Structure formats: C-alpha cells, structure tokens
C-alpha cells in the first residue's frame, strides 16, 4: 500500500474522470457518487501519506520513477517532501469538499465533475513532480480546465451578454473582447485567466528549457539538477544566465501566486468561477506558484535565490498592501476574498524571501492554513450566493440574522 | 554493407499500388452503396497493410527497411527504389489512417459522382504513399506531380465553395511553380553526382537515387543554389509563410475530405526532412539559411495565429492555424538538433490527427448548419454534447494541452529551438499563447453560452459514422499524448542519423567511405555517432 501511495493520490481523480466519461447525466447521483468516491480515495490516501511521511528523516520520500523518454532525460518522477505533503493533503481535502459544495450543479453535472477532478489531479501532480517536464506538464494541465469551469459554469457580474458597443455590435463578437477590461463576463474572466496564466507559464517554460540546455546534464530531473547545483557551488550556470533563468522562473510561476503586478486575472477569475472552482483555485492553485518557485528556483539555483529573493520581497510587500486595500474597498464578496487571498499570498512570498528555516516553514504552514481558510470562505460565498443570488456586500447587510451558521463560519475562516 | 532489411514479399509495392488498383476496380461498379462499401474495404485493407509495415518495422534502426530496388531507366540512373525508414514510416500509417476516415466521412456527405470521388481519393492515396516511400528523386517527383491531378479534381468537382474552380487552379499552379524549381535542383544534384562519378571512375555515372546522391559531396556554393531551388518546391507545398496564399482558398473551397488530406499530411516539410537537409547539410546549417528559415517560421507562427484570431469562419480559422503550426515544424526542423527534428517530425504526425480532426469537426458542423460561419452557431453544446466534447478534445490537442499529442510535439520543438538559440525559442513560445486564444475564443462563442438563433432544437448529435471518426482520432491523440515512446522510438534511429549527417556534413561521407572500403568497422568517436549503424550515408 504505502509503496504506491502517491500513485493512488494522483491517479484516483484521473480514474474518476475517465469513469465519468461513461456515466450519463441522467443519473446525477451516480455521477456525484463516482466523483466523490474517487476524491475520497485520494483524500484517504493523502491522509495516510501525511501520517506516513517521516518528518525526522525528511527529504523526498515515496519516490517513484518511470522512464518516459530516456534520450531526453524525462521520467515521471514522483516524490514528496515536507513541503509537498501538506499541499497534497490540502488539495485532496479541497477537492473532496468541492465535490460536495457543487452538489447542486444541474447543468452538465458530469462534465463539471470531470474537469474538476482533472484540475485537482493536475494540481496534485505538480506537488509531487520531481521532474521539470512533468512539473510543467501538470502545471499547464491545471490551467486549461479553469477556462471551461469558468466559461461554462461560472457567473457574470453584469448583464454582459446584452452589452453592445456604440456601433451596436455585440461586445463578445469583437476582437477587443480580450482586452476589454471593463466587462466582467465569465467568458472574459475565463479568457483573461487562461491567457495570462499560459503566457506566464510559457515564461517559466523558457526558464526550464534554459536550465535543461545549459546544465549540460541532459535531464529534467530536479534531484539530479539539485545535486549538480550543490557540486558546482557558485555560480551554477554562469551568474548572468542564472539571474535571467531565475527571473524567468520566478515571474513565470509568481503570476499564478499571484504577485502584485501580475495579479489582475485573479480577482476577476475568482468572481466568475463556480464555488468549488474558486475553492481549488484560491486554495491550492495559487500555491502552485510558491511551490514551483521553491521547487525550481530555490532547489536548483540556490545562490541566485539568495541574491535576488530579497529584491523580489519588495514586490511581495506591495502585493500585501495593495491586496489589502483593494479588498477593503471591494463591494463584491468574491472580490473581497480574491484580493485578500492575493494579499495573503504576499505573506507567503515574504516568508520565503526570509530564506531561513523559520520563514520557509512559516510559509508552508501559511499555505496550508490559507488553503483551508480560503476554501471555506469561497464555499460560504457560494452558499450565500445560492440563497440570495447576489454577491453585493451592501445588500447583504444583517445576514447573520438569517444565516447564523454561515456568519459564524465566515468569522472563523477570516480569523 | 547496407543494413537493409529485405523482405521477401514486395510489401511496399502492394502498399503503393493497391489503392490505385482498387480505384480501377471501382470503375466496374455502378451501385453507389457497393462503391462506398468497396472503397471502404480497399481503404481498410490498405490500412491493414500499413499497420503490418509498422509492426514489422524495426524501431530505433536508422536503416532503410523493406527495400525494393529495380532499375527503371538505367541509362539515366533512374530506378524504382522504395523503402521506409523512421522518418517516413509513420506517414505511411497516417496516410492510410486518414484515407479510411475520409472514406467514412464521405459516405453520405458526397452526394453526386460518388464513384469518381472515391476513385480520385484512392488515387490520391497512392500518390501520397509514393511521395513518402520513394527513394529515387525522379520517382518521388513523379508522384509529387501526379498528386495534383486527383487533388485538382477533388477540389474542383466536389468543393463546396463558389470559388472552387479558382481555388483548384490556384493550388495546382502554385505547386507546379514550386516543383519546376525543384526539378532543376534535382537535375543539378544529378549533374553533381555525374561529375563526381566520372572523376572517381565509378561504375554508375548517373543516379537519381537518394542513397547514391548522399554518398557524394556537393560543393557549398552549389548546395546553396540547390537548397533554394528545392526550397521553392517544398515551401509552396508546405506552405511556408509567404507562399501560403493558396492554402486558405483550397481548404475553404474544397471538400472536407480534401482539406483533411491537405492539412493533415505535411508533404512539404517532409520533403525538407527527407531531401533538403540530408542532401545539403552544409547549406542547411549555414547561418544565412538557418536565420531565414527561422524568420519565416516565426513569422508564420505569429501571422497565422493573429489571422486565425480574427476569423469568424471556422474553416478559415483552421487554415490559418495550420499555417501557424507549420511555422512550428519549420523552426523545429531548422533547429537542426535531435530534439528539434524529432519534435517537428512528431508535430507533423500530430497535425494529421489534430488539424485533420478539426477539419472533420468543421465537416460535422457544416453538415448540420450548411456553413462554418460563427453566426450559425452558439451554445451548440446544449444540443450536441458529444460533438462539443470531441471538438474540445481535438481542439485542446491542437493547442497543446498536456496529456494530448500536441503538447509532446510542441514541447520537443521548443526544446530543440531553445537548444539552437534562445532568441528563436523566446519568439516561438508566443505561438502557444495565441493558439490558446484563437481556439478557446472560437469554441466559447460557438459551443458555449446561450443557444444561438440559428441553432435548431432538433439538431442532431454525432451519428455512428461520425462517432467512429471522432473516437479513432481521440484514441490516437491520447495515445501519443500519454505514451509517445513507441512513436518516438520508431523515429529516433533515423533522426539520430540525420543529426549525425548534419554534424559531419558531406565531407565526412568521404572519410567513412574510405574506411569502409578498407573494410574496417567505423568507430564512432563521439557519443552521438556511437549508435549502431549510424553511418550517415548508408542510413538515410
């Protein structure tokens, strides 16, 4: 059992998604059941993983390696360390919870659960990958389902589809659609999110490919590259090149975190997303950024990290303050949570930028804690929206009278 | 000396002429259903033959396999020389596979002259196969030209658009224009061989055989000339960016079946890989050629993607997206390293499933709404969930979602490009983003959102024949996406040999030949050359 634990966690949701393809929308309970069971297997397995991970021994445990292409040095290399384990657990908790939160979805239930399972499984995949190729593979895989989840099951903030420009042309049919920042349709949010994230993912990919090219090891294996970095000491690949790669990797992955100047897709995406997706999105997807930066930039380019991370910390502080201010003024529940998340993520960055044991372990704990709290908040926001059909905060005044339980949960989640 | 795996049975000749013979047999039938059934049978038998070749093919070996060599016009050194290697063998399978799907698709979408249509389609299959498996340049050229005849009639007679006559003529004229240049290039190669052969008193004074031509060096200035002559032929056919204008017309006006073959089977870029690069390695790796080809490739990526973004017609969008994808293939090829070449070869195969698959989807849309204009769609997923699901899967494969074949090909190409030069890589990655934009945007507007006014309640979802097409494409897409190793293994021997050829150039050939004549085993001094049978001249 314990030998293949990572495979259970990773492939249970994928297997569930495949099984769902053959289910029918006419039996919604069966569909939900399959999704819940596969997520449940993943949850139980990751609880076991959390219990079985040996913190005294530390390092990477439960390692699996399957050759994928020997010539290119790509292998499905899985393993978790003390950072990956809690995040894997958080993902499977949120996936399991998300399935129950979206129990009421009646429109194309099957497809919704398929994409939700793929999204969560891809996220888990990133947290386990010890191979740069597969890290990127799962990372990219977690971005695209967001488009469908938002575009199909999301919600508009305005009566967007009827909006026309001066010439009477429907706005969604004009090319300016993609750059139309005023409109808050779910389609716009979905497109913005996917384009932003894939654009920055590609920047990170450039960094990864440069590492592959200049390390000369002909491998994508993170452990080997890390050993290489240790042996070579400073500078790993040549100082300037190291800095370029570091910047590419950092900003590429920080976009999903989301760091301050790259954050603008995030609140829009949160607002448009259905509750379960927001939960996964804010709960774990954002952490992909921090995690990947730790995994790639910190592990492979330690010296450059020591040099540049303090500079990047300035952006983190901006992120914290800016996110906080906007959240303070926002009038939409989901915007508030979205901006507050992006503010909190700044703290994680700051913890990482401390570059010491306490800072880093604080960041990891914070990531796990934030995953739980935000997951809960978005679930609450979703429930409130289901009952009231509004997310406008001024019109939700005195809600605690009618929904004392939810109000209580809000308080707990928001500390 | 040649590690050529002879088979006792002339399987490639069967593979080559079976569809043509089948087309002739079709002539005898009158009943339309009988014609369809027999065309399908012929295409299926051909696919079985192709699968047999793929199964018997020894993967990882750079050798030419299933060789058939018969002199044709000995005085001019023209021979009937057929063989497959890692570069061409997958195309053989792909051609047979797509033809089966096109026959299935055309079952009820071709309403008149079904017999002639099927005959033209099978003839097209023969000529396409011929292009892939000929090793003699004249034989290759014959098939290259013959291909235009069925293509011309397919576009002209069964095309759906009003401009189909124009499109058919444009396609033929453009390709012919390119081939004329290519023919001159082939002649120059022959003359070069002749000069070399008479100087060294070789037995054979003339040859158009690829393997013979590979064994003689070509002076650099002549290589450049021949490269650009061959380039014209392949660039028009591919089509590489500034020569692309016939493609949208042909794809839009012609029948879906023709569009599938034109967009799915990448003959032009195959030509670069098979002939230009190995025959003219010094020219191919000269900085001028590399930078021009890279610039053309990058321009194609960006131009195609931007054009695709603004198209309201799905078929036109696909035409431009296929120009954009071709840019990827070109930059992968001219990265001139292992990953780049392998990636662009895999991308060529991939597009046979994804772009061709999207053309099938366009066909499904067209047979429902009589047009692929955006105005006819909207919210289709509500009434046609299966169509929407396969549309999404194939589309995501074409934009390179991890887990589908597009991702593997794209990743390898980018890897190769970054190895060659990071600037090219940095530009190439923009294509990935644009790709996501144009596909997802079109998908969102046609399949998602509120149901469009033109979409009837009673619109059909995929029926059985369409399901067969969609499912078989989906299987291939996921197979290559999740486990590409068998496909990569098939090509890696030949790709490695090609890389060696590029690294050592034609001069190395002479050294190797000298060594061979003194009957010593060639010892690879570099790890790249250490593979068994990596003799560049023999293996290509």
PDB file of C-alpha atoms in Angstrom, chain A residues 67-69 71-72 74 107-108 111 115 132-133 136-142 144-145 147-148 150-152 161 170-179 186-188 191 194-196 198-200 202-203 205-210 212-214 218 220 244, chain B residues 309-310 338-339 342 374 381-382 385 392 396 399-404 407-408 411-412 414-415 417-422 425-426 429-430 432-434 436-438 440-450 453 480-485 488 492 496 531:
ATOM      1  CA  UNK A  67      11.116   6.259 -17.625  1.00  0.00           C
ATOM      2  CA  UNK A  68       9.246   8.284 -20.219  1.00  0.00           C
ATOM      3  CA  UNK A  69      11.991   9.157 -22.637  1.00  0.00           C
ATOM      4  CA  UNK A  71      17.043  10.072 -24.596  1.00  0.00           C
ATOM      5  CA  UNK A  72      15.539  13.339 -23.482  1.00  0.00           C
ATOM      6  CA  UNK A  74      12.353  12.773 -18.977  1.00  0.00           C
ATOM      7  CA  UNK A 107     -26.206  21.891 -15.785  1.00  0.00           C
ATOM      8  CA  UNK A 108     -23.931  19.256 -17.333  1.00  0.00           C
ATOM      9  CA  UNK A 111     -18.668  17.400 -17.452  1.00  0.00           C
ATOM     10  CA  UNK A 115     -12.973  18.922 -15.270  1.00  0.00           C
ATOM     11  CA  UNK A 132      10.747  19.641 -14.557  1.00  0.00           C
ATOM     12  CA  UNK A 133       8.951  18.308 -17.604  1.00  0.00           C
ATOM     13  CA  UNK A 136       5.284  21.933 -16.303  1.00  0.00           C
ATOM     14  CA  UNK A 137       3.033  19.238 -17.747  1.00  0.00           C
ATOM     15  CA  UNK A 138       0.778  19.218 -14.717  1.00  0.00           C
ATOM     16  CA  UNK A 139       1.025  22.970 -14.234  1.00  0.00           C
ATOM     17  CA  UNK A 140      -0.211  23.666 -17.748  1.00  0.00           C
ATOM     18  CA  UNK A 141      -2.797  20.943 -17.355  1.00  0.00           C
ATOM     19  CA  UNK A 142      -4.237  22.698 -14.327  1.00  0.00           C
ATOM     20  CA  UNK A 144      -6.765  24.894 -19.190  1.00  0.00           C
ATOM     21  CA  UNK A 145      -9.642  23.229 -17.244  1.00  0.00           C
ATOM     22  CA  UNK A 147     -11.233  28.020 -18.798  1.00  0.00           C
ATOM     23  CA  UNK A 148     -14.057  25.554 -19.119  1.00  0.00           C
ATOM     24  CA  UNK A 150     -15.282  29.372 -15.569  1.00  0.00           C
ATOM     25  CA  UNK A 151     -16.691  29.707 -19.046  1.00  0.00           C
ATOM     26  CA  UNK A 152     -19.415  27.090 -18.654  1.00  0.00           C
ATOM     27  CA  UNK A 161     -24.193  39.298 -22.985  1.00  0.00           C
ATOM     28  CA  UNK A 170     -22.214  42.675 -29.548  1.00  0.00           C
ATOM     29  CA  UNK A 171     -19.161  43.046 -27.426  1.00  0.00           C
ATOM     30  CA  UNK A 172     -18.396  39.381 -27.255  1.00  0.00           C
ATOM     31  CA  UNK A 173     -18.073  39.264 -31.023  1.00  0.00           C
ATOM     32  CA  UNK A 174     -15.429  41.954 -31.290  1.00  0.00           C
ATOM     33  CA  UNK A 175     -11.741  41.270 -31.065  1.00  0.00           C
ATOM     34  CA  UNK A 176     -11.395  43.906 -28.394  1.00  0.00           C
ATOM     35  CA  UNK A 177     -13.169  41.397 -26.201  1.00  0.00           C
ATOM     36  CA  UNK A 178      -9.909  40.018 -24.922  1.00  0.00           C
ATOM     37  CA  UNK A 179      -8.665  43.438 -23.938  1.00  0.00           C
ATOM     38  CA  UNK A 186     -17.450  34.911 -17.142  1.00  0.00           C
ATOM     39  CA  UNK A 187     -16.154  34.400 -20.670  1.00  0.00           C
ATOM     40  CA  UNK A 188     -13.951  37.418 -20.306  1.00  0.00           C
ATOM     41  CA  UNK A 191     -10.152  34.028 -21.301  1.00  0.00           C
ATOM     42  CA  UNK A 194      -6.109  31.334 -19.305  1.00  0.00           C
ATOM     43  CA  UNK A 195      -4.209  33.790 -21.456  1.00  0.00           C
ATOM     44  CA  UNK A 196      -2.442  35.357 -18.503  1.00  0.00           C
ATOM     45  CA  UNK A 198      -0.455  30.359 -20.125  1.00  0.00           C
ATOM     46  CA  UNK A 199       1.573  33.381 -21.146  1.00  0.00           C
ATOM     47  CA  UNK A 200       3.424  33.383 -17.849  1.00  0.00           C
ATOM     48  CA  UNK A 202       5.442  29.864 -21.069  1.00  0.00           C
ATOM     49  CA  UNK A 203       7.870  32.311 -19.471  1.00  0.00           C
ATOM     50  CA  UNK A 205       8.912  27.120 -19.525  1.00  0.00           C
ATOM     51  CA  UNK A 206      11.591  29.260 -21.103  1.00  0.00           C
ATOM     52  CA  UNK A 207      13.422  29.199 -17.794  1.00  0.00           C
ATOM     53  CA  UNK A 208      13.064  25.427 -17.558  1.00  0.00           C
ATOM     54  CA  UNK A 209      14.326  24.909 -21.076  1.00  0.00           C
ATOM     55  CA  UNK A 210      17.275  27.183 -20.419  1.00  0.00           C
ATOM     56  CA  UNK A 212      17.932  21.996 -19.376  1.00  0.00           C
ATOM     57  CA  UNK A 213      20.058  23.407 -22.099  1.00  0.00           C
ATOM     58  CA  UNK A 214      22.808  24.974 -20.041  1.00  0.00           C
ATOM     59  CA  UNK A 218      20.543  16.237 -20.459  1.00  0.00           C
ATOM     60  CA  UNK A 220      14.856  17.298 -16.388  1.00  0.00           C
ATOM     61  CA  UNK A 244      17.962  35.501 -16.240  1.00  0.00           C
TER      62      UNK A 244
ATOM     63  CA  UNK B 309      -7.789  35.007 -34.088  1.00  0.00           C
ATOM     64  CA  UNK B 310      -9.999  37.283 -36.186  1.00  0.00           C
ATOM     65  CA  UNK B 338      17.904  15.899 -32.215  1.00  0.00           C
ATOM     66  CA  UNK B 339      15.021  17.288 -30.182  1.00  0.00           C
ATOM     67  CA  UNK B 342      12.188  14.713 -33.589  1.00  0.00           C
ATOM     68  CA  UNK B 374     -19.838  31.742 -36.462  1.00  0.00           C
ATOM     69  CA  UNK B 381     -23.042  22.103 -26.511  1.00  0.00           C
ATOM     70  CA  UNK B 382     -26.585  22.112 -25.178  1.00  0.00           C
ATOM     71  CA  UNK B 385     -22.887  17.424 -26.279  1.00  0.00           C
ATOM     72  CA  UNK B 392     -12.975  20.319 -27.346  1.00  0.00           C
ATOM     73  CA  UNK B 396      -7.175  21.199 -26.910  1.00  0.00           C
ATOM     74  CA  UNK B 399      -3.319  23.993 -28.776  1.00  0.00           C
ATOM     75  CA  UNK B 400      -1.134  21.591 -26.843  1.00  0.00           C
ATOM     76  CA  UNK B 401      -2.872  20.665 -23.610  1.00  0.00           C
ATOM     77  CA  UNK B 402      -0.607  18.362 -21.607  1.00  0.00           C
ATOM     78  CA  UNK B 403      -1.781  14.794 -21.956  1.00  0.00           C
ATOM     79  CA  UNK B 404      -2.573  15.207 -25.633  1.00  0.00           C
ATOM     80  CA  UNK B 407       1.908  19.055 -26.099  1.00  0.00           C
ATOM     81  CA  UNK B 408       4.604  16.467 -26.720  1.00  0.00           C
ATOM     82  CA  UNK B 411       7.494  20.761 -26.189  1.00  0.00           C
ATOM     83  CA  UNK B 412      10.108  18.905 -28.205  1.00  0.00           C
ATOM     84  CA  UNK B 414      10.557  24.327 -28.226  1.00  0.00           C
ATOM     85  CA  UNK B 415      13.268  22.314 -26.519  1.00  0.00           C
ATOM     86  CA  UNK B 417      14.693  25.586 -30.634  1.00  0.00           C
ATOM     87  CA  UNK B 418      15.985  26.670 -27.246  1.00  0.00           C
ATOM     88  CA  UNK B 419      18.979  24.431 -27.739  1.00  0.00           C
ATOM     89  CA  UNK B 420      19.636  26.075 -31.079  1.00  0.00           C
ATOM     90  CA  UNK B 421      19.186  29.641 -29.933  1.00  0.00           C
ATOM     91  CA  UNK B 422      17.152  31.052 -27.114  1.00  0.00           C
ATOM     92  CA  UNK B 425      12.706  29.962 -28.689  1.00  0.00           C
ATOM     93  CA  UNK B 426      11.527  33.127 -26.992  1.00  0.00           C
ATOM     94  CA  UNK B 429       6.580  30.371 -27.400  1.00  0.00           C
ATOM     95  CA  UNK B 430       4.205  33.207 -28.277  1.00  0.00           C
ATOM     96  CA  UNK B 432       1.473  28.677 -27.700  1.00  0.00           C
ATOM     97  CA  UNK B 433      -0.389  31.599 -26.165  1.00  0.00           C
ATOM     98  CA  UNK B 434      -2.013  32.727 -29.413  1.00  0.00           C
ATOM     99  CA  UNK B 436      -4.958  29.002 -26.828  1.00  0.00           C
ATOM    100  CA  UNK B 437      -6.557  32.365 -27.593  1.00  0.00           C
ATOM    101  CA  UNK B 438      -7.953  31.673 -31.030  1.00  0.00           C
ATOM    102  CA  UNK B 440     -10.739  28.837 -26.985  1.00  0.00           C
ATOM    103  CA  UNK B 441     -12.367  32.029 -28.168  1.00  0.00           C
ATOM    104  CA  UNK B 442     -13.979  30.363 -31.153  1.00  0.00           C
ATOM    105  CA  UNK B 443     -15.020  27.402 -29.043  1.00  0.00           C
ATOM    106  CA  UNK B 444     -16.553  29.626 -26.423  1.00  0.00           C
ATOM    107  CA  UNK B 445     -18.597  31.529 -28.977  1.00  0.00           C
ATOM    108  CA  UNK B 446     -19.759  28.533 -30.977  1.00  0.00           C
ATOM    109  CA  UNK B 447     -20.287  25.856 -28.334  1.00  0.00           C
ATOM    110  CA  UNK B 448     -20.805  27.599 -25.032  1.00  0.00           C
ATOM    111  CA  UNK B 449     -23.014  30.400 -23.849  1.00  0.00           C
ATOM    112  CA  UNK B 450     -26.649  30.901 -24.852  1.00  0.00           C
ATOM    113  CA  UNK B 453     -30.714  31.851 -33.024  1.00  0.00           C
ATOM    114  CA  UNK B 480       0.572   9.853 -28.438  1.00  0.00           C
ATOM    115  CA  UNK B 481      -0.093  12.344 -25.671  1.00  0.00           C
ATOM    116  CA  UNK B 482       0.275   9.939 -22.781  1.00  0.00           C
ATOM    117  CA  UNK B 483       2.682   7.381 -24.114  1.00  0.00           C
ATOM    118  CA  UNK B 484       4.631   8.692 -27.085  1.00  0.00           C
ATOM    119  CA  UNK B 485       7.542   6.302 -26.550  1.00  0.00           C
ATOM    120  CA  UNK B 488       9.494   8.338 -30.744  1.00  0.00           C
ATOM    121  CA  UNK B 492      14.785   8.051 -33.278  1.00  0.00           C
ATOM    122  CA  UNK B 496      19.844  10.435 -34.948  1.00  0.00           C
ATOM    123  CA  UNK B 531      24.975   4.295 -32.168  1.00  0.00           C
TER     124      UNK B 531
END
